């Protein structure tokens, strides 16, 4: 995905194997409460996990197991997460829990305040130059690959949600 994203953003060429330009799904949604928002984001993360588990097993069956894509799809029909984990572990020695959080949890992008210190040269009234550190806060987008379903993430980033007592 990172390669496709990089090609989509920084290249005029189509990603290898693509017949058309890649598209990305983006939404703006207004929810009435923090609980509604957290429930929605939890569902999106769970969906990311379900899709990645399926794709991890699917491509292991194709690339390592020698199945065709049709055979792999047929083999996975009706399977549960436990079945997929068992296929990965027993047939390919892959423990899905050891896969990167980037793949299992997806990416959450958050605006965060970060202090930035730069050195400025000030010219004093007597024409003397003086180097002075200047610190200012800037908002930057930071990527997280962590569990947003539990409370820990929200406790570590309390500024994401607005006060529900408005």
PDB file of C-alpha atoms in Angstrom:
ATOM      1  CA  UNK A   1       0.000   0.000   0.000  1.00  0.00           C
ATOM      2  CA  UNK A   2       2.856   2.392   0.814  1.00  0.00           C
ATOM      3  CA  UNK A   3       4.322   1.798  -2.656  1.00  0.00           C
ATOM      4  CA  UNK A   4       0.953   2.363  -4.323  1.00  0.00           C
ATOM      5  CA  UNK A   5       0.382   5.478  -2.211  1.00  0.00           C
ATOM      6  CA  UNK A   6       3.843   6.844  -3.076  1.00  0.00           C
ATOM      7  CA  UNK A   7       3.306   6.189  -6.769  1.00  0.00           C
ATOM      8  CA  UNK A   8      -0.144   7.752  -6.643  1.00  0.00           C
ATOM      9  CA  UNK A   9       1.094  10.897  -4.957  1.00  0.00           C
ATOM     10  CA  UNK A  10       4.522  11.410  -6.492  1.00  0.00           C
ATOM     11  CA  UNK A  11       4.545   9.782  -9.912  1.00  0.00           C
ATOM     12  CA  UNK A  12       2.809  10.280 -13.208  1.00  0.00           C
ATOM     13  CA  UNK A  13       3.007   6.533 -13.891  1.00  0.00           C
ATOM     14  CA  UNK A  14       0.416   3.929 -12.953  1.00  0.00           C
ATOM     15  CA  UNK A  15       1.377   1.473 -10.214  1.00  0.00           C
ATOM     16  CA  UNK A  16       2.621  -1.851 -11.653  1.00  0.00           C
ATOM     17  CA  UNK A  17      -0.293  -4.107 -12.574  1.00  0.00           C
ATOM     18  CA  UNK A  18      -2.851  -1.298 -12.401  1.00  0.00           C
ATOM     19  CA  UNK A  19      -5.268  -0.649 -15.239  1.00  0.00           C
ATOM     20  CA  UNK A  20      -6.377   2.690 -13.841  1.00  0.00           C
ATOM     21  CA  UNK A  21      -5.233   5.286 -11.361  1.00  0.00           C
ATOM     22  CA  UNK A  22      -5.605   4.292  -7.704  1.00  0.00           C
ATOM     23  CA  UNK A  23      -8.415   5.850  -5.726  1.00  0.00           C
ATOM     24  CA  UNK A  24      -8.640   6.472  -2.016  1.00  0.00           C
ATOM     25  CA  UNK A  25     -11.756   6.621   0.096  1.00  0.00           C
ATOM     26  CA  UNK A  26     -12.101   9.723   2.250  1.00  0.00           C
ATOM     27  CA  UNK A  27     -15.061  10.880   4.303  1.00  0.00           C
ATOM     28  CA  UNK A  28     -16.118  13.789   6.440  1.00  0.00           C
ATOM     29  CA  UNK A  29     -18.673  12.761   9.026  1.00  0.00           C
ATOM     30  CA  UNK A  30     -20.167  14.740  11.890  1.00  0.00           C
ATOM     31  CA  UNK A  31     -21.174  12.610  14.862  1.00  0.00           C
ATOM     32  CA  UNK A  32     -23.346  13.880  17.729  1.00  0.00           C
ATOM     33  CA  UNK A  33     -21.107  12.619  20.540  1.00  0.00           C
ATOM     34  CA  UNK A  34     -17.644  11.385  21.367  1.00  0.00           C
ATOM     35  CA  UNK A  35     -19.096   7.913  22.036  1.00  0.00           C
ATOM     36  CA  UNK A  36     -20.587   7.776  18.512  1.00  0.00           C
ATOM     37  CA  UNK A  37     -17.271   8.864  17.016  1.00  0.00           C
ATOM     38  CA  UNK A  38     -15.258   6.339  19.017  1.00  0.00           C
ATOM     39  CA  UNK A  39     -17.696   3.563  18.085  1.00  0.00           C
ATOM     40  CA  UNK A  40     -17.372   4.439  14.394  1.00  0.00           C
ATOM     41  CA  UNK A  41     -13.554   4.586  14.522  1.00  0.00           C
ATOM     42  CA  UNK A  42     -13.470   1.307  16.477  1.00  0.00           C
ATOM     43  CA  UNK A  43     -15.593  -0.330  13.795  1.00  0.00           C
ATOM     44  CA  UNK A  44     -13.246   1.014  11.073  1.00  0.00           C
ATOM     45  CA  UNK A  45     -10.206  -0.377  12.885  1.00  0.00           C
ATOM     46  CA  UNK A  46     -11.882  -3.755  13.411  1.00  0.00           C
ATOM     47  CA  UNK A  47     -12.764  -3.767   9.701  1.00  0.00           C
ATOM     48  CA  UNK A  48      -9.128  -2.997   8.835  1.00  0.00           C
ATOM     49  CA  UNK A  49      -8.046  -5.959  10.964  1.00  0.00           C
ATOM     50  CA  UNK A  50     -10.596  -8.321   9.369  1.00  0.00           C
ATOM     51  CA  UNK A  51      -9.575  -7.288   5.847  1.00  0.00           C
ATOM     52  CA  UNK A  52      -5.863  -7.556   6.553  1.00  0.00           C
ATOM     53  CA  UNK A  53      -6.203 -10.984   8.169  1.00  0.00           C
ATOM     54  CA  UNK A  54      -8.127 -12.214   5.119  1.00  0.00           C
ATOM     55  CA  UNK A  55      -5.573 -10.733   2.710  1.00  0.00           C
ATOM     56  CA  UNK A  56      -2.621 -12.100   4.678  1.00  0.00           C
ATOM     57  CA  UNK A  57      -4.032 -15.628   4.519  1.00  0.00           C
ATOM     58  CA  UNK A  58      -5.240 -15.253   0.931  1.00  0.00           C
ATOM     59  CA  UNK A  59      -1.839 -14.189  -0.400  1.00  0.00           C
ATOM     60  CA  UNK A  60      -0.004 -16.769   1.721  1.00  0.00           C
ATOM     61  CA  UNK A  61      -2.171 -19.460   0.110  1.00  0.00           C
ATOM     62  CA  UNK A  62      -1.421 -18.068  -3.348  1.00  0.00           C
ATOM     63  CA  UNK A  63       2.246 -17.105  -3.034  1.00  0.00           C
ATOM     64  CA  UNK A  64       3.472 -19.786  -0.619  1.00  0.00           C
ATOM     65  CA  UNK A  65       0.791 -22.443  -0.884  1.00  0.00           C
ATOM     66  CA  UNK A  66       0.618 -22.605  -4.653  1.00  0.00           C
ATOM     67  CA  UNK A  67      -3.146 -22.087  -4.913  1.00  0.00           C
ATOM     68  CA  UNK A  68      -4.740 -19.987  -7.619  1.00  0.00           C
ATOM     69  CA  UNK A  69      -6.613 -16.891  -6.521  1.00  0.00           C
ATOM     70  CA  UNK A  70      -9.914 -18.684  -7.208  1.00  0.00           C
ATOM     71  CA  UNK A  71      -8.824 -21.700  -5.109  1.00  0.00           C
ATOM     72  CA  UNK A  72      -7.642 -19.462  -2.263  1.00  0.00           C
ATOM     73  CA  UNK A  73     -10.930 -17.548  -2.277  1.00  0.00           C
ATOM     74  CA  UNK A  74     -12.889 -20.812  -2.253  1.00  0.00           C
ATOM     75  CA  UNK A  75     -10.771 -22.181   0.610  1.00  0.00           C
ATOM     76  CA  UNK A  76     -11.448 -19.098   2.742  1.00  0.00           C
ATOM     77  CA  UNK A  77     -15.205 -18.948   2.183  1.00  0.00           C
ATOM     78  CA  UNK A  78     -17.027 -19.313   5.488  1.00  0.00           C
ATOM     79  CA  UNK A  79     -13.884 -19.231   7.634  1.00  0.00           C
ATOM     80  CA  UNK A  80     -13.693 -17.329  10.901  1.00  0.00           C
ATOM     81  CA  UNK A  81     -10.722 -15.415  12.288  1.00  0.00           C
ATOM     82  CA  UNK A  82      -9.629 -18.466  14.302  1.00  0.00           C
ATOM     83  CA  UNK A  83      -9.641 -20.588  11.121  1.00  0.00           C
ATOM     84  CA  UNK A  84      -7.524 -18.023   9.270  1.00  0.00           C
ATOM     85  CA  UNK A  85      -5.058 -17.794  12.158  1.00  0.00           C
ATOM     86  CA  UNK A  86      -4.788 -21.594  12.203  1.00  0.00           C
ATOM     87  CA  UNK A  87      -4.095 -21.750   8.442  1.00  0.00           C
ATOM     88  CA  UNK A  88      -1.375 -19.116   8.775  1.00  0.00           C
ATOM     89  CA  UNK A  89       0.263 -20.839  11.728  1.00  0.00           C
ATOM     90  CA  UNK A  90      -0.057 -24.513  10.803  1.00  0.00           C
ATOM     91  CA  UNK A  91       0.646 -24.198   7.075  1.00  0.00           C
ATOM     92  CA  UNK A  92       3.001 -21.204   6.859  1.00  0.00           C
ATOM     93  CA  UNK A  93       4.450 -20.853  10.376  1.00  0.00           C
ATOM     94  CA  UNK A  94       3.076 -17.287  10.571  1.00  0.00           C
ATOM     95  CA  UNK A  95       1.761 -15.984  13.885  1.00  0.00           C
ATOM     96  CA  UNK A  96      -0.588 -13.190  12.838  1.00  0.00           C
ATOM     97  CA  UNK A  97      -0.140 -11.475  16.206  1.00  0.00           C
ATOM     98  CA  UNK A  98       3.519 -10.926  15.273  1.00  0.00           C
ATOM     99  CA  UNK A  99       2.616  -9.044  12.095  1.00  0.00           C
ATOM    100  CA  UNK A 100       3.296  -5.306  12.277  1.00  0.00           C
ATOM    101  CA  UNK A 101       0.793  -3.028  13.992  1.00  0.00           C
ATOM    102  CA  UNK A 102       0.804  -1.019  10.753  1.00  0.00           C
ATOM    103  CA  UNK A 103      -0.949  -3.939   9.070  1.00  0.00           C
ATOM    104  CA  UNK A 104      -3.064  -5.202  11.975  1.00  0.00           C
ATOM    105  CA  UNK A 105      -4.261  -1.817  13.268  1.00  0.00           C
ATOM    106  CA  UNK A 106      -4.099   0.467  10.246  1.00  0.00           C
ATOM    107  CA  UNK A 107      -3.027   4.088  10.437  1.00  0.00           C
ATOM    108  CA  UNK A 108      -4.618   6.905  12.412  1.00  0.00           C
ATOM    109  CA  UNK A 109      -3.533  10.416  11.404  1.00  0.00           C
ATOM    110  CA  UNK A 110      -3.766  13.020  14.132  1.00  0.00           C
ATOM    111  CA  UNK A 111      -2.994  16.727  14.271  1.00  0.00           C
ATOM    112  CA  UNK A 112      -0.674  17.236  17.242  1.00  0.00           C
ATOM    113  CA  UNK A 113       0.932  20.309  18.693  1.00  0.00           C
ATOM    114  CA  UNK A 114       4.713  20.059  18.676  1.00  0.00           C
ATOM    115  CA  UNK A 115       7.149  22.614  19.997  1.00  0.00           C
ATOM    116  CA  UNK A 116       9.745  23.729  17.486  1.00  0.00           C
ATOM    117  CA  UNK A 117      12.834  25.670  18.521  1.00  0.00           C
ATOM    118  CA  UNK A 118      14.802  27.660  15.979  1.00  0.00           C
ATOM    119  CA  UNK A 119      17.657  30.097  16.381  1.00  0.00           C
ATOM    120  CA  UNK A 120      17.080  33.664  15.236  1.00  0.00           C
ATOM    121  CA  UNK A 121      19.653  36.349  14.763  1.00  0.00           C
ATOM    122  CA  UNK A 122      18.541  39.616  16.352  1.00  0.00           C
ATOM    123  CA  UNK A 123      20.237  42.921  15.718  1.00  0.00           C
ATOM    124  CA  UNK A 124      20.284  44.975  18.867  1.00  0.00           C
ATOM    125  CA  UNK A 125      20.082  48.802  18.947  1.00  0.00           C
ATOM    126  CA  UNK A 126      23.870  48.977  19.173  1.00  0.00           C
ATOM    127  CA  UNK A 127      24.075  46.900  15.916  1.00  0.00           C
ATOM    128  CA  UNK A 128      25.372  43.894  17.851  1.00  0.00           C
ATOM    129  CA  UNK A 129      24.082  40.558  16.574  1.00  0.00           C
ATOM    130  CA  UNK A 130      22.727  38.104  19.069  1.00  0.00           C
ATOM    131  CA  UNK A 131      21.603  34.499  18.501  1.00  0.00           C
ATOM    132  CA  UNK A 132      18.321  33.879  20.334  1.00  0.00           C
ATOM    133  CA  UNK A 133      16.394  30.588  20.569  1.00  0.00           C
ATOM    134  CA  UNK A 134      12.722  30.982  19.691  1.00  0.00           C
ATOM    135  CA  UNK A 135      10.220  28.262  20.549  1.00  0.00           C
ATOM    136  CA  UNK A 136       6.798  28.087  18.982  1.00  0.00           C
ATOM    137  CA  UNK A 137       4.082  25.483  18.742  1.00  0.00           C
ATOM    138  CA  UNK A 138       3.176  24.034  15.383  1.00  0.00           C
ATOM    139  CA  UNK A 139       0.514  21.524  14.465  1.00  0.00           C
ATOM    140  CA  UNK A 140       1.808  18.522  12.569  1.00  0.00           C
ATOM    141  CA  UNK A 141       0.144  15.382  11.276  1.00  0.00           C
ATOM    142  CA  UNK A 142       1.426  12.349  13.161  1.00  0.00           C
ATOM    143  CA  UNK A 143       0.752   8.749  12.134  1.00  0.00           C
ATOM    144  CA  UNK A 144      -0.119   6.153  14.768  1.00  0.00           C
ATOM    145  CA  UNK A 145      -0.449   2.393  14.299  1.00  0.00           C
ATOM    146  CA  UNK A 146      -2.051   1.591  17.613  1.00  0.00           C
ATOM    147  CA  UNK A 147      -5.227   0.241  19.158  1.00  0.00           C
ATOM    148  CA  UNK A 148      -7.917   2.927  19.112  1.00  0.00           C
ATOM    149  CA  UNK A 149     -10.639   0.584  20.350  1.00  0.00           C
ATOM    150  CA  UNK A 150      -9.514   0.561  23.982  1.00  0.00           C
ATOM    151  CA  UNK A 151      -9.266   3.508  26.352  1.00  0.00           C
ATOM    152  CA  UNK A 152      -5.473   3.874  26.484  1.00  0.00           C
ATOM    153  CA  UNK A 153      -5.146   5.663  23.142  1.00  0.00           C
ATOM    154  CA  UNK A 154      -7.852   8.184  24.061  1.00  0.00           C
ATOM    155  CA  UNK A 155      -6.319   8.768  27.502  1.00  0.00           C
ATOM    156  CA  UNK A 156      -2.950   9.466  25.853  1.00  0.00           C
ATOM    157  CA  UNK A 157      -4.558  11.874  23.331  1.00  0.00           C
ATOM    158  CA  UNK A 158      -7.325  13.679  25.246  1.00  0.00           C
ATOM    159  CA  UNK A 159      -7.201  16.718  22.956  1.00  0.00           C
ATOM    160  CA  UNK A 160      -8.671  14.748  20.019  1.00  0.00           C
ATOM    161  CA  UNK A 161     -12.186  14.695  21.412  1.00  0.00           C
ATOM    162  CA  UNK A 162     -14.201  17.751  22.311  1.00  0.00           C
ATOM    163  CA  UNK A 163     -15.855  18.160  25.672  1.00  0.00           C
ATOM    164  CA  UNK A 164     -19.213  16.364  25.495  1.00  0.00           C
ATOM    165  CA  UNK A 165     -20.624  18.640  28.190  1.00  0.00           C
ATOM    166  CA  UNK A 166     -21.185  21.555  25.792  1.00  0.00           C
TER     167      UNK A 166
END
